[in-house]
mmCIF file of C-alpha atoms and ligand atoms in Angstrom:
data_model
loop_
_atom_site.group_PDB
_atom_site.id
_atom_site.type_symbol
_atom_site.label_atom_id
_atom_site.label_comp_id
_atom_site.label_asym_id
_atom_site.label_seq_id
_atom_site.Cartn_x
_atom_site.Cartn_y
_atom_site.Cartn_z
ATOM 1 C CA MET A 1 -7.717 14.000 2.961
ATOM 2 C CA ARG A 2 -10.383 11.615 4.118
ATOM 3 C CA GLN A 3 -10.414 10.283 7.662
ATOM 4 C CA LEU A 4 -11.154 6.538 7.876
ATOM 5 C CA ASP A 5 -10.544 6.033 11.582
ATOM 6 C CA SER A 6 -9.390 8.059 14.569
ATOM 7 C CA ASP A 7 -5.714 7.928 13.516
ATOM 8 C CA LEU A 8 -5.999 6.959 9.872
ATOM 9 C CA TRP A 9 -6.416 9.079 6.736
ATOM 10 C CA VAL A 10 -6.141 8.580 2.986
ATOM 11 C CA THR A 11 -5.801 10.908 0.039
ATOM 12 C CA GLU A 12 -5.871 10.247 -3.682
ATOM 13 C CA ALA A 13 -4.089 11.782 -6.664
ATOM 14 C CA PRO A 14 -4.222 11.096 -10.407
ATOM 15 C CA LEU A 15 -1.571 8.715 -11.718
ATOM 16 C CA ARG A 16 -1.164 6.989 -15.081
ATOM 17 C CA PHE A 17 0.415 3.560 -15.381
ATOM 18 C CA LEU A 18 0.986 1.899 -18.784
ATOM 19 C CA GLY A 19 -1.371 4.420 -20.329
ATOM 20 C CA LEU A 20 -4.207 3.821 -17.871
ATOM 21 C CA GLU A 21 -5.423 6.347 -15.313
ATOM 22 C CA VAL A 22 -5.192 4.166 -12.211
ATOM 23 C CA GLY A 23 -4.850 6.902 -9.583
ATOM 24 C CA ALA A 24 -2.738 6.555 -6.468
ATOM 25 C CA ARG A 25 -3.581 6.641 -2.789
ATOM 26 C CA MET A 26 -1.437 7.710 0.140
ATOM 27 C CA THR A 27 -2.219 6.516 3.665
ATOM 28 C CA VAL A 28 -1.435 8.597 6.733
ATOM 29 C CA VAL A 29 -1.168 6.926 10.153
ATOM 30 C CA ARG A 30 -0.924 8.990 13.327
ATOM 31 C CA LEU A 31 1.197 7.265 15.953
ATOM 32 C CA PRO A 32 0.337 7.297 19.671
ATOM 33 C CA ASN A 33 2.930 10.068 20.245
ATOM 34 C CA GLY A 34 1.301 12.249 17.569
ATOM 35 C CA ASP A 35 3.917 11.691 14.881
ATOM 36 C CA LEU A 36 2.848 10.789 11.352
ATOM 37 C CA VAL A 37 3.723 7.903 9.053
ATOM 38 C CA LEU A 38 3.188 8.685 5.359
ATOM 39 C CA HIS A 39 2.705 5.466 3.417
ATOM 40 C CA SER A 40 3.189 5.571 -0.362
ATOM 41 C CA PRO A 41 3.336 9.366 -0.798
ATOM 42 C CA VAL A 42 1.487 10.870 -3.781
ATOM 43 C CA THR A 43 2.061 14.171 -5.619
ATOM 44 C CA LEU A 44 2.859 16.894 -3.123
ATOM 45 C CA ASP A 45 1.110 20.241 -3.364
ATOM 46 C CA GLY A 46 0.653 23.167 -1.022
ATOM 47 C CA ALA A 47 -2.881 22.249 0.058
ATOM 48 C CA LEU A 48 -1.945 18.675 0.941
ATOM 49 C CA ARG A 49 1.145 19.854 2.756
ATOM 50 C CA SER A 50 -0.956 22.175 4.945
ATOM 51 C CA GLU A 51 -3.407 19.392 5.741
ATOM 52 C CA ILE A 52 -0.575 17.058 6.727
ATOM 53 C CA GLU A 53 1.146 19.691 8.860
ATOM 54 C CA ALA A 54 -2.112 20.311 10.711
ATOM 55 C CA LEU A 55 -2.249 16.623 11.700
ATOM 56 C CA GLY A 56 1.214 16.282 13.192
ATOM 57 C CA ARG A 57 4.945 16.029 12.617
ATOM 58 C CA VAL A 58 5.998 13.958 9.604
ATOM 59 C CA ALA A 59 8.331 11.410 11.203
ATOM 60 C CA TYR A 60 8.369 8.615 8.612
ATOM 61 C CA LEU A 61 8.048 8.227 4.853
ATOM 62 C CA ILE A 62 7.441 4.736 3.497
ATOM 63 C CA ALA A 63 7.962 3.597 -0.098
ATOM 64 C CA PRO A 64 6.207 0.222 0.291
ATOM 65 C CA ASN A 65 7.188 -1.342 -3.029
ATOM 66 C CA LYS A 66 9.774 -0.892 -5.770
ATOM 67 C CA LEU A 67 7.336 0.979 -8.029
ATOM 68 C CA HIS A 68 5.963 3.484 -5.507
ATOM 69 C CA HIS A 69 8.847 5.933 -5.260
ATOM 70 C CA LEU A 70 8.015 8.682 -7.758
ATOM 71 C CA PHE A 71 7.147 11.424 -5.262
ATOM 72 C CA VAL A 72 9.244 10.401 -2.280
ATOM 73 C CA GLY A 73 12.049 12.818 -3.190
ATOM 74 C CA ASP A 74 9.681 15.808 -3.102
ATOM 75 C CA TRP A 75 8.407 14.809 0.339
ATOM 76 C CA GLN A 76 11.949 14.372 1.639
ATOM 77 C CA GLU A 77 12.767 17.837 0.443
ATOM 78 C CA ALA A 78 9.681 19.224 2.188
ATOM 79 C CA PHE A 79 10.251 17.231 5.386
ATOM 80 C CA PRO A 80 14.026 16.669 5.621
ATOM 81 C CA GLU A 81 13.784 15.462 9.220
ATOM 82 C CA ALA A 82 11.567 12.510 8.233
ATOM 83 C CA ALA A 83 13.142 9.031 8.107
ATOM 84 C CA LEU A 84 12.692 7.181 4.818
ATOM 85 C CA PHE A 85 12.121 3.429 4.760
ATOM 86 C CA VAL A 86 11.897 1.595 1.438
ATOM 87 C CA ALA A 87 10.972 -1.799 0.021
ATOM 88 C CA PRO A 88 13.914 -4.161 -0.599
ATOM 89 C CA GLY A 89 15.714 -3.242 -3.807
ATOM 90 C CA LEU A 90 14.520 0.347 -3.949
ATOM 91 C CA GLU A 91 17.622 1.533 -2.116
ATOM 92 C CA GLU A 92 19.576 0.422 -5.215
ATOM 93 C CA LYS A 93 17.018 1.480 -7.818
ATOM 94 C CA ARG A 94 16.847 4.961 -6.267
ATOM 95 C CA ALA A 95 20.394 5.417 -5.025
ATOM 96 C CA ASP A 96 19.753 9.178 -5.232
ATOM 97 C CA LEU A 97 17.390 9.046 -2.227
ATOM 98 C CA ALA A 98 18.679 9.342 1.330
ATOM 99 C CA VAL A 99 17.333 6.023 2.621
ATOM 100 C CA THR A 100 17.214 5.499 6.392
ATOM 101 C CA GLY A 101 16.529 1.787 6.144
ATOM 102 C CA VAL A 102 15.115 -1.093 4.142
ATOM 103 C CA LEU A 103 11.771 -2.506 5.313
ATOM 104 C CA GLY A 104 12.279 -5.942 6.866
ATOM 105 C CA ASP A 105 10.302 -8.553 8.719
ATOM 106 C CA GLN A 106 10.203 -6.591 11.967
ATOM 107 C CA PRO A 107 8.332 -3.298 12.254
ATOM 108 C CA GLU A 108 10.460 -0.261 13.094
ATOM 109 C CA THR A 109 10.456 0.547 16.809
ATOM 110 C CA GLY A 110 8.971 3.953 16.083
ATOM 111 C CA TRP A 111 5.753 2.494 14.650
ATOM 112 C CA ALA A 112 5.695 -1.071 16.055
ATOM 113 C CA GLU A 113 3.074 -0.165 18.667
ATOM 114 C CA VAL A 114 0.375 0.238 15.995
ATOM 115 C CA LEU A 115 1.809 -0.981 12.680
ATOM 116 C CA ASP A 116 3.014 -4.453 11.755
ATOM 117 C CA GLN A 117 4.595 -5.402 8.422
ATOM 118 C CA ILE A 118 5.386 -8.376 6.200
ATOM 119 C CA PRO A 119 7.636 -8.216 3.120
ATOM 120 C CA LEU A 120 6.190 -10.580 0.491
ATOM 121 C CA PRO A 121 8.860 -12.752 -1.114
ATOM 122 C CA GLY A 122 8.770 -14.067 -4.663
ATOM 123 C CA PHE A 123 7.369 -11.013 -6.457
ATOM 124 C CA PRO A 124 10.585 -9.224 -7.471
ATOM 125 C CA PHE A 125 8.820 -6.908 -9.937
ATOM 126 C CA ALA A 126 7.436 -4.948 -6.976
ATOM 127 C CA ASN A 127 8.844 -6.434 -3.720
ATOM 128 C CA VAL A 128 5.696 -5.382 -1.875
ATOM 129 C CA VAL A 129 5.770 -4.879 1.889
ATOM 130 C CA VAL A 130 2.278 -5.189 3.411
ATOM 131 C CA PHE A 131 1.238 -3.280 6.544
ATOM 132 C CA PHE A 132 -1.388 -3.869 9.219
ATOM 133 C CA HIS A 133 -2.734 -0.972 11.296
ATOM 134 C CA ARG A 134 -3.792 -2.820 14.408
ATOM 135 C CA PRO A 135 -6.048 -0.216 16.127
ATOM 136 C CA SER A 136 -8.307 0.126 13.068
ATOM 137 C CA ARG A 137 -7.964 -3.482 11.829
ATOM 138 C CA THR A 138 -6.824 -2.140 8.465
ATOM 139 C CA LEU A 139 -4.582 -3.842 5.937
ATOM 140 C CA ILE A 140 -2.558 -1.360 3.892
ATOM 141 C CA LEU A 141 -1.335 -2.865 0.663
ATOM 142 C CA THR A 142 -0.045 -1.910 -2.745
ATOM 143 C CA ASP A 143 0.038 -3.662 -6.089
ATOM 144 C CA ILE A 144 -0.826 -7.209 -4.979
ATOM 145 C CA ALA A 145 -4.559 -6.459 -5.254
ATOM 146 C CA PHE A 146 -6.799 -3.749 -6.712
ATOM 147 C CA ASN A 147 -10.406 -2.757 -6.260
ATOM 148 C CA VAL A 148 -11.258 -0.889 -9.455
ATOM 149 C CA GLY A 149 -14.959 -0.058 -9.795
ATOM 150 C CA ALA A 150 -17.447 2.685 -10.579
ATOM 151 C CA GLU A 151 -15.286 5.543 -9.283
ATOM 152 C CA ASN A 152 -12.407 4.825 -11.684
ATOM 153 C CA ALA A 153 -11.804 6.241 -15.162
ATOM 154 C CA PRO A 154 -13.741 4.609 -18.082
ATOM 155 C CA MET A 155 -10.707 3.024 -19.810
ATOM 156 C CA THR A 156 -9.433 1.677 -16.497
ATOM 157 C CA ARG A 157 -12.853 0.187 -15.752
ATOM 158 C CA LEU A 158 -12.864 -1.422 -19.193
ATOM 159 C CA PHE A 159 -9.400 -2.913 -18.708
ATOM 160 C CA PHE A 160 -10.259 -4.415 -15.333
ATOM 161 C CA LYS A 161 -13.551 -5.766 -16.699
ATOM 162 C CA LEU A 162 -11.609 -7.431 -19.521
ATOM 163 C CA VAL A 163 -9.210 -9.085 -17.076
ATOM 164 C CA GLY A 164 -12.177 -10.192 -14.977
ATOM 165 C CA VAL A 165 -11.489 -8.526 -11.666
ATOM 166 C CA TYR A 166 -13.911 -5.606 -11.733
ATOM 167 C CA ASP A 167 -15.339 -4.195 -8.490
ATOM 168 C CA ARG A 168 -13.644 -6.626 -6.144
ATOM 169 C CA LEU A 169 -10.433 -6.895 -4.232
ATOM 170 C CA SER A 170 -8.225 -9.058 -6.387
ATOM 171 C CA PRO A 171 -4.935 -9.342 -8.231
ATOM 172 C CA THR A 172 -4.972 -9.297 -12.038
ATOM 173 C CA ILE A 173 -3.377 -11.590 -14.587
ATOM 174 C CA VAL A 174 -0.285 -9.379 -14.393
ATOM 175 C CA GLU A 175 0.432 -10.373 -10.775
ATOM 176 C CA LYS A 176 -0.360 -13.999 -11.531
ATOM 177 C CA LEU A 177 2.345 -13.962 -14.219
ATOM 178 C CA ALA A 178 4.862 -11.901 -12.267
ATOM 179 C CA ILE A 179 4.975 -14.000 -9.080
ATOM 180 C CA ARG A 180 8.204 -15.951 -9.514
ATOM 181 C CA ASP A 181 8.354 -17.951 -6.291
ATOM 182 C CA ARG A 182 4.805 -19.147 -5.667
ATOM 183 C CA PRO A 183 5.488 -21.163 -2.462
ATOM 184 C CA GLY A 184 7.408 -18.220 -0.985
ATOM 185 C CA PHE A 185 4.739 -15.695 -1.881
ATOM 186 C CA ARG A 186 1.992 -18.020 -0.628
ATOM 187 C CA ALA A 187 3.739 -18.439 2.735
ATOM 188 C CA GLY A 188 3.954 -14.653 3.096
ATOM 189 C CA LEU A 189 0.327 -14.202 2.097
ATOM 190 C CA GLU A 190 -0.792 -16.832 4.608
ATOM 191 C CA ARG A 191 0.890 -14.777 7.334
ATOM 192 C CA VAL A 192 -0.875 -11.635 6.083
ATOM 193 C CA LEU A 193 -4.225 -13.448 6.228
ATOM 194 C CA GLU A 194 -3.619 -14.272 9.894
ATOM 195 C CA TRP A 195 -4.009 -10.591 10.770
ATOM 196 C CA PRO A 196 -7.591 -9.854 11.855
ATOM 197 C CA PHE A 197 -8.281 -7.103 9.319
ATOM 198 C CA GLU A 198 -11.640 -5.904 8.034
ATOM 199 C CA ARG A 199 -10.747 -2.831 5.976
ATOM 200 C CA VAL A 200 -8.271 -2.961 3.110
ATOM 201 C CA ILE A 201 -6.632 0.154 1.701
ATOM 202 C CA VAL A 202 -5.353 -0.388 -1.834
ATOM 203 C CA SER A 203 -3.314 2.064 -3.904
ATOM 204 C CA HIS A 204 -5.385 1.711 -7.051
ATOM 205 C CA GLY A 205 -9.153 1.402 -6.751
ATOM 206 C CA ALA A 206 -11.549 1.919 -3.865
ATOM 207 C CA VAL A 207 -10.925 1.330 -0.171
ATOM 208 C CA LYS A 208 -12.656 -1.882 0.898
ATOM 209 C CA GLU A 209 -14.367 -0.961 4.152
ATOM 210 C CA SER A 210 -15.370 -4.405 5.402
ATOM 211 C CA GLY A 211 -14.975 -8.073 4.565
ATOM 212 C CA GLY A 212 -11.541 -7.338 3.116
ATOM 213 C CA ARG A 213 -9.852 -10.407 4.544
ATOM 214 C CA GLN A 214 -12.320 -12.836 2.945
ATOM 215 C CA GLU A 215 -12.236 -11.008 -0.367
ATOM 216 C CA LEU A 216 -8.434 -10.953 -0.525
ATOM 217 C CA GLU A 217 -8.373 -14.668 0.287
ATOM 218 C CA ARG A 218 -10.891 -15.299 -2.492
ATOM 219 C CA GLY A 219 -8.843 -13.243 -4.948
ATOM 220 C CA TYR A 220 -5.835 -15.457 -4.269
ATOM 221 C CA CYS A 221 -7.651 -18.824 -4.079
ATOM 222 C CA TRP A 222 -5.745 -19.985 -7.193
ATOM 223 C CA LEU A 223 -2.497 -19.576 -5.243
ATOM 224 C CA LEU A 224 -3.686 -20.617 -1.807
ATOM 225 C CA GLY A 225 -5.283 -23.789 -3.095
ATOM 226 C CA ARG A 226 -8.632 -23.237 -1.394
HETATM 227 FE FE1 LIG B 301 1.056 0.682 -7.814
#
């Protein structure tokens, strides 16, 4: 794992989506009481498990959108005491998982001191819930923007170059087509952009260390109308 801030870590694992090696990133937030929040868990192996256990007690697992659920079951098995919160709709899609709650407009009391959240309406393909880690001014998002660049696999780089969003924080044509309720999504995104974030952690592509707010706004100018 890679430490980004005093209570913030990320780790990456290989993951293929629609034939492309896009990779996946998990974010780990340590709460003021020492407990851990695991956001968008990736493949679990013994080495990662040891690293996590050395950081603190796994209190929460978050599946932040309808597509990021593949490894959650393994983590629940490894940490049965952890509470699982999922994006709206995932509780039905993965009825086999023991879901503690569905992520709503209000952050859970257990993490509200440092993490805020906004479920984005109008994008039913993924139902993304976006998070803001206040102490490190970090936005944690999945699948509404990517930052694919030099560190990604050749075919993935080619694809993102072809769709014109290479090496910058931006959605692709896929998200543009899949947003069903544009006013609803825009209203949610406007609220996200009110958070004073610098860093943006994406699931696929590189972490954007600074200037993330401006770049995300630019990536969505076609929707925001500015
Ligand atoms: Fe994803």
